[in-house]
mmCIF file of C-alpha atoms in Angstrom:
data_model
loop_
_atom_site.group_PDB
_atom_site.id
_atom_site.type_symbol
_atom_site.label_atom_id
_atom_site.label_comp_id
_atom_site.label_asym_id
_atom_site.label_seq_id
_atom_site.Cartn_x
_atom_site.Cartn_y
_atom_site.Cartn_z
ATOM 1 C CA MET A 1 -6.291 -3.869 23.449
ATOM 2 C CA THR A 2 -4.890 -4.032 19.901
ATOM 3 C CA GLU A 3 -1.737 -2.008 19.310
ATOM 4 C CA ALA A 4 -2.004 1.060 17.062
ATOM 5 C CA MET A 5 0.061 0.571 13.913
ATOM 6 C CA ILE A 6 -0.579 4.120 12.668
ATOM 7 C CA THR A 7 -1.439 7.237 14.640
ATOM 8 C CA MET A 8 -1.882 10.538 12.827
ATOM 9 C CA SER A 9 -2.694 13.677 14.775
ATOM 10 C CA LYS A 10 -3.583 17.077 13.244
ATOM 11 C CA ILE A 11 -1.768 16.275 9.991
ATOM 12 C CA GLU A 12 -1.694 19.169 7.538
ATOM 13 C CA LYS A 13 -0.298 19.430 4.012
ATOM 14 C CA THR A 14 -0.725 22.451 1.767
ATOM 15 C CA TYR A 15 0.256 23.213 -1.823
ATOM 16 C CA GLN A 16 0.449 26.444 -3.749
ATOM 17 C CA SER A 17 -1.735 26.463 -6.873
ATOM 18 C CA GLY A 18 -1.281 29.788 -8.624
ATOM 19 C CA ASP A 19 -2.424 32.418 -6.153
ATOM 20 C CA ASN A 20 -4.352 29.878 -4.089
ATOM 21 C CA VAL A 21 -3.262 27.691 -1.184
ATOM 22 C CA VAL A 22 -4.752 24.194 -1.417
ATOM 23 C CA HIS A 23 -5.251 22.328 1.866
ATOM 24 C CA ALA A 24 -4.628 18.813 0.585
ATOM 25 C CA LEU A 25 -4.800 17.469 4.151
ATOM 26 C CA ASN A 26 -6.640 19.535 6.747
ATOM 27 C CA LYS A 27 -5.987 18.532 10.374
ATOM 28 C CA ILE A 28 -6.232 14.786 9.708
ATOM 29 C CA ASP A 29 -6.663 12.487 12.715
ATOM 30 C CA LEU A 30 -6.384 8.774 11.939
ATOM 31 C CA THR A 31 -5.613 5.682 13.983
ATOM 32 C CA ILE A 32 -5.198 2.250 12.384
ATOM 33 C CA GLU A 33 -4.639 -0.813 14.537
ATOM 34 C CA ALA A 34 -2.351 -3.720 13.744
ATOM 35 C CA GLY A 35 -4.258 -6.368 11.761
ATOM 36 C CA ALA A 36 -6.847 -3.904 10.455
ATOM 37 C CA PHE A 37 -8.224 -3.789 6.921
ATOM 38 C CA VAL A 38 -9.114 -0.157 6.235
ATOM 39 C CA SER A 39 -10.265 1.441 2.992
ATOM 40 C CA ILE A 40 -9.803 5.157 2.374
ATOM 41 C CA VAL A 41 -12.301 6.292 -0.232
ATOM 42 C CA GLY A 42 -12.721 9.605 -1.984
ATOM 43 C CA PRO A 43 -13.206 11.226 -5.400
ATOM 44 C CA SER A 44 -10.444 12.698 -7.540
ATOM 45 C CA GLY A 45 -8.918 15.745 -5.856
ATOM 46 C CA SER A 46 -10.177 14.776 -2.400
ATOM 47 C CA GLY A 47 -6.714 14.413 -0.873
ATOM 48 C CA LYS A 48 -6.576 10.618 -0.839
ATOM 49 C CA SER A 49 -3.392 10.435 -2.938
ATOM 50 C CA THR A 50 -1.692 12.931 -0.627
ATOM 51 C CA LEU A 51 -2.834 10.882 2.366
ATOM 52 C CA MET A 52 -1.552 7.693 0.720
ATOM 53 C CA ASN A 53 1.841 9.339 0.171
ATOM 54 C CA MET A 54 1.877 10.389 3.806
ATOM 55 C CA ILE A 55 0.965 6.926 5.105
ATOM 56 C CA GLY A 56 3.539 5.365 2.760
ATOM 57 C CA CYS A 57 6.330 7.691 3.968
ATOM 58 C CA LEU A 58 6.696 9.153 0.486
ATOM 59 C CA ASP A 59 6.056 12.615 1.900
ATOM 60 C CA LYS A 60 6.088 14.393 5.254
ATOM 61 C CA PRO A 61 3.425 16.676 6.732
ATOM 62 C CA ASP A 62 3.805 20.438 7.059
ATOM 63 C CA SER A 63 2.546 20.089 10.612
ATOM 64 C CA GLY A 64 1.107 17.452 12.928
ATOM 65 C CA GLN A 65 2.432 14.137 14.182
ATOM 66 C CA TYR A 66 2.658 10.782 12.411
ATOM 67 C CA MET A 67 3.604 7.661 14.379
ATOM 68 C CA LEU A 68 4.193 4.421 12.474
ATOM 69 C CA GLY A 69 5.062 1.342 14.503
ATOM 70 C CA GLY A 70 6.570 3.506 17.230
ATOM 71 C CA SER A 71 8.593 5.768 14.902
ATOM 72 C CA HIS A 72 8.003 9.527 14.603
ATOM 73 C CA ILE A 73 7.775 9.675 10.802
ATOM 74 C CA ASP A 74 7.388 13.449 10.713
ATOM 75 C CA LYS A 75 10.847 13.834 12.268
ATOM 76 C CA LEU A 76 12.796 11.456 9.995
ATOM 77 C CA LYS A 77 15.235 12.372 7.237
ATOM 78 C CA ASP A 78 14.772 11.170 3.639
ATOM 79 C CA ARG A 79 17.255 8.306 4.047
ATOM 80 C CA GLU A 80 15.459 7.122 7.169
ATOM 81 C CA LEU A 81 12.095 7.334 5.377
ATOM 82 C CA ALA A 82 13.494 5.134 2.601
ATOM 83 C CA GLU A 83 14.482 2.554 5.237
ATOM 84 C CA ILE A 84 10.965 2.627 6.690
ATOM 85 C CA ARG A 85 9.442 2.120 3.221
ATOM 86 C CA ASN A 86 11.740 -0.793 2.458
ATOM 87 C CA HIS A 87 11.215 -2.617 5.750
ATOM 88 C CA LYS A 88 7.732 -1.735 7.014
ATOM 89 C CA ILE A 89 5.522 -1.082 3.961
ATOM 90 C CA GLY A 90 4.641 -3.244 0.976
ATOM 91 C CA PHE A 91 3.241 -1.227 -1.938
ATOM 92 C CA ILE A 92 0.625 -2.499 -4.413
ATOM 93 C CA PHE A 93 -0.101 -0.216 -7.382
ATOM 94 C CA GLN A 94 -2.937 0.071 -9.900
ATOM 95 C CA ASN A 95 -0.639 -0.545 -12.877
ATOM 96 C CA PHE A 96 1.388 -3.312 -11.199
ATOM 97 C CA ASN A 97 4.798 -1.587 -11.783
ATOM 98 C CA LEU A 98 6.508 -4.836 -12.774
ATOM 99 C CA LEU A 99 9.776 -4.788 -14.706
ATOM 100 C CA GLY A 100 9.076 -6.305 -18.120
ATOM 101 C CA LYS A 101 12.480 -7.938 -18.651
ATOM 102 C CA LEU A 102 12.375 -9.805 -15.337
ATOM 103 C CA THR A 103 10.508 -13.002 -14.549
ATOM 104 C CA ALA A 104 7.728 -13.068 -11.952
ATOM 105 C CA ALA A 105 10.158 -14.498 -9.384
ATOM 106 C CA GLU A 106 12.795 -11.873 -10.155
ATOM 107 C CA ASN A 107 10.227 -9.094 -9.745
ATOM 108 C CA VAL A 108 9.229 -10.508 -6.364
ATOM 109 C CA GLU A 109 12.878 -10.638 -5.302
ATOM 110 C CA LEU A 110 13.485 -6.913 -5.860
ATOM 111 C CA PRO A 111 12.751 -5.648 -2.305
ATOM 112 C CA LEU A 112 15.074 -8.344 -0.949
ATOM 113 C CA LEU A 113 17.780 -7.453 -3.468
ATOM 114 C CA TYR A 114 17.702 -3.856 -2.199
ATOM 115 C CA ARG A 115 18.200 -5.198 1.319
ATOM 116 C CA GLY A 116 21.221 -7.240 0.323
ATOM 117 C CA VAL A 117 19.575 -10.613 1.013
ATOM 118 C CA LYS A 118 21.636 -13.508 -0.341
ATOM 119 C CA THR A 119 20.618 -15.113 -3.642
ATOM 120 C CA LYS A 120 19.483 -18.476 -2.302
ATOM 121 C CA GLU A 121 17.313 -16.893 0.373
ATOM 122 C CA ARG A 122 15.830 -14.441 -2.165
ATOM 123 C CA HIS A 123 14.875 -17.258 -4.535
ATOM 124 C CA ALA A 124 13.253 -19.283 -1.750
ATOM 125 C CA ARG A 125 11.292 -16.318 -0.420
ATOM 126 C CA ALA A 126 10.089 -15.324 -3.905
ATOM 127 C CA LEU A 127 8.732 -18.811 -4.576
ATOM 128 C CA GLU A 128 7.090 -18.864 -1.153
ATOM 129 C CA CYS A 129 5.333 -15.546 -1.829
ATOM 130 C CA LEU A 130 4.254 -16.602 -5.314
ATOM 131 C CA SER A 131 2.791 -19.750 -3.762
ATOM 132 C CA MET A 132 0.861 -17.588 -1.302
ATOM 133 C CA VAL A 133 -0.869 -15.832 -4.217
ATOM 134 C CA GLY A 134 -1.369 -19.029 -6.246
ATOM 135 C CA LEU A 135 1.263 -18.372 -8.902
ATOM 136 C CA ALA A 136 4.181 -20.682 -8.094
ATOM 137 C CA GLU A 137 3.873 -22.358 -11.503
ATOM 138 C CA ARG A 138 4.307 -18.967 -13.232
ATOM 139 C CA ALA A 139 7.562 -18.057 -11.497
ATOM 140 C CA ARG A 140 9.601 -18.087 -14.717
ATOM 141 C CA HIS A 141 7.062 -16.150 -16.800
ATOM 142 C CA GLN A 142 7.608 -12.525 -17.719
ATOM 143 C CA PRO A 143 4.839 -9.946 -17.185
ATOM 144 C CA ASN A 144 3.808 -9.952 -20.873
ATOM 145 C CA GLN A 145 3.082 -13.671 -20.537
ATOM 146 C CA LEU A 146 0.643 -13.073 -17.675
ATOM 147 C CA SER A 147 -2.916 -11.771 -17.499
ATOM 148 C CA GLY A 148 -3.692 -8.521 -15.679
ATOM 149 C CA GLY A 149 -4.923 -10.418 -12.636
ATOM 150 C CA GLN A 150 -1.798 -12.578 -12.588
ATOM 151 C CA GLN A 151 0.404 -9.495 -12.847
ATOM 152 C CA GLN A 152 -1.367 -7.971 -9.855
ATOM 153 C CA ARG A 153 -0.838 -11.198 -7.929
ATOM 154 C CA VAL A 154 2.885 -10.962 -8.709
ATOM 155 C CA ALA A 155 2.802 -7.369 -7.458
ATOM 156 C CA ILE A 156 1.130 -8.528 -4.232
ATOM 157 C CA ALA A 157 3.746 -11.271 -3.840
ATOM 158 C CA ARG A 158 6.459 -8.641 -4.294
ATOM 159 C CA ALA A 159 4.818 -6.495 -1.607
ATOM 160 C CA LEU A 160 4.802 -9.497 0.737
ATOM 161 C CA ALA A 161 8.417 -10.489 0.089
ATOM 162 C CA GLY A 162 9.947 -8.137 2.620
ATOM 163 C CA GLU A 163 7.466 -9.229 5.328
ATOM 164 C CA PRO A 164 6.193 -5.666 5.846
ATOM 165 C CA GLN A 165 4.007 -4.547 8.714
ATOM 166 C CA ILE A 166 1.583 -2.873 6.287
ATOM 167 C CA LEU A 167 0.307 -3.562 2.770
ATOM 168 C CA LEU A 168 -0.599 -0.236 1.147
ATOM 169 C CA ALA A 169 -2.758 -0.829 -1.930
ATOM 170 C CA ASP A 170 -3.386 2.109 -4.283
ATOM 171 C CA GLU A 171 -6.424 1.370 -6.513
ATOM 172 C CA PRO A 172 -5.312 -2.291 -6.794
ATOM 173 C CA THR A 173 -8.326 -3.247 -8.935
ATOM 174 C CA GLY A 174 -8.427 -0.093 -11.068
ATOM 175 C CA ALA A 175 -6.908 -1.743 -14.165
ATOM 176 C CA LEU A 176 -8.853 -5.009 -13.857
ATOM 177 C CA ASP A 177 -12.231 -6.317 -15.010
ATOM 178 C CA SER A 178 -14.932 -6.981 -12.411
ATOM 179 C CA LYS A 179 -14.334 -10.740 -12.113
ATOM 180 C CA THR A 180 -10.573 -10.331 -11.684
ATOM 181 C CA SER A 181 -11.144 -7.438 -9.278
ATOM 182 C CA GLU A 182 -13.242 -9.742 -7.124
ATOM 183 C CA GLU A 183 -10.451 -12.333 -7.108
ATOM 184 C CA ILE A 184 -7.840 -9.753 -6.071
ATOM 185 C CA MET A 185 -10.055 -8.398 -3.285
ATOM 186 C CA ASN A 186 -10.684 -11.940 -2.016
ATOM 187 C CA LEU A 187 -6.919 -12.458 -1.922
ATOM 188 C CA LEU A 188 -6.451 -9.263 0.112
ATOM 189 C CA ILE A 189 -9.218 -10.362 2.484
ATOM 190 C CA LYS A 190 -7.470 -13.707 2.953
ATOM 191 C CA LEU A 191 -4.137 -11.997 3.638
ATOM 192 C CA ASN A 192 -5.842 -9.793 6.216
ATOM 193 C CA GLN A 193 -7.456 -12.818 7.856
ATOM 194 C CA ASN A 194 -3.941 -14.231 8.164
ATOM 195 C CA GLY A 195 -2.870 -11.174 10.137
ATOM 196 C CA ARG A 196 -1.711 -8.628 7.543
ATOM 197 C CA THR A 197 -2.534 -4.962 8.110
ATOM 198 C CA ILE A 198 -3.989 -3.633 4.857
ATOM 199 C CA ILE A 199 -4.760 -0.053 3.847
ATOM 200 C CA LEU A 200 -6.678 0.290 0.592
ATOM 201 C CA ILE A 201 -6.939 3.575 -1.319
ATOM 202 C CA THR A 202 -9.833 3.711 -3.806
ATOM 203 C CA HIS A 203 -12.504 5.864 -5.413
ATOM 204 C CA ASP A 204 -14.807 2.843 -5.784
ATOM 205 C CA LEU A 205 -17.304 2.321 -2.957
ATOM 206 C CA ASN A 206 -17.968 -1.277 -4.006
ATOM 207 C CA VAL A 207 -14.279 -2.042 -3.536
ATOM 208 C CA ALA A 208 -14.050 0.018 -0.338
ATOM 209 C CA ARG A 209 -16.884 -1.956 1.262
ATOM 210 C CA LYS A 210 -14.802 -5.148 1.122
ATOM 211 C CA ALA A 211 -12.667 -3.754 3.945
ATOM 212 C CA LYS A 212 -13.577 -4.112 7.612
ATOM 213 C CA ARG A 213 -13.600 -0.334 8.057
ATOM 214 C CA THR A 214 -14.109 2.554 5.656
ATOM 215 C CA VAL A 215 -13.103 6.181 6.071
ATOM 216 C CA SER A 216 -13.896 8.916 3.559
ATOM 217 C CA ILE A 217 -11.853 11.925 2.534
ATOM 218 C CA ARG A 218 -13.143 15.064 0.835
ATOM 219 C CA ASP A 219 -11.487 18.470 0.585
ATOM 220 C CA GLY A 220 -8.634 17.183 2.720
ATOM 221 C CA LYS A 221 -10.889 16.261 5.651
ATOM 222 C CA LEU A 222 -11.447 12.737 6.954
ATOM 223 C CA GLN A 223 -14.718 11.221 8.143
ATOM 224 C CA GLU A 224 -15.490 7.770 9.469
ATOM 225 C CA GLY A 225 -17.720 5.737 7.154
ATOM 226 C CA GLU A 226 -18.981 6.467 3.627
ATOM 227 C CA HIS A 227 -19.434 10.153 2.939
ATOM 228 C CA ILE A 228 -18.422 10.723 -0.667
#
């Protein structure tokens, strides 16, 4: 039986909006196995961003239990959550979040720099990750010298650099044209086939269907399959 990478049980998160209480997450139950490729799909305001923040250890639930790789995330302090993010999760964002003054290789090195990895090892790992996404020859280019698709590939290489257990992709094709989106999704599929656990957050059903499994969120409630 495949080991569970993520287990969420009765997760709740509420926010105050004026006089109203908004149930951003309403008793969420979710299990994701190691090596899975899962898309979480929902419209704006459905709770998917809150769920992404919860999965990515950027926030903690008001109640419920969250287990990630054997750790009780809901019981950790902020410093411990930062350690989890740095070592277990690779983030891929819609707008790439690359630093414009750094080269592609230097951007990829950033997670390793935060860990205190020595220079030579950082350089070697960055080039290895850029090779994995087909951009080794662009290592010395800055983001403004790269296309949108190439920038997203650099962002994926950066996410891979720390050898995380999970790749968490937030609308990774949202800023790309359809052809480039297809290329990025094919790259994520390939990474998953090579054993990476990937969680994809999107509002686009066509993108969501590229994953092996789709779950839908609406009004803070999760359902298996497409229900948006």
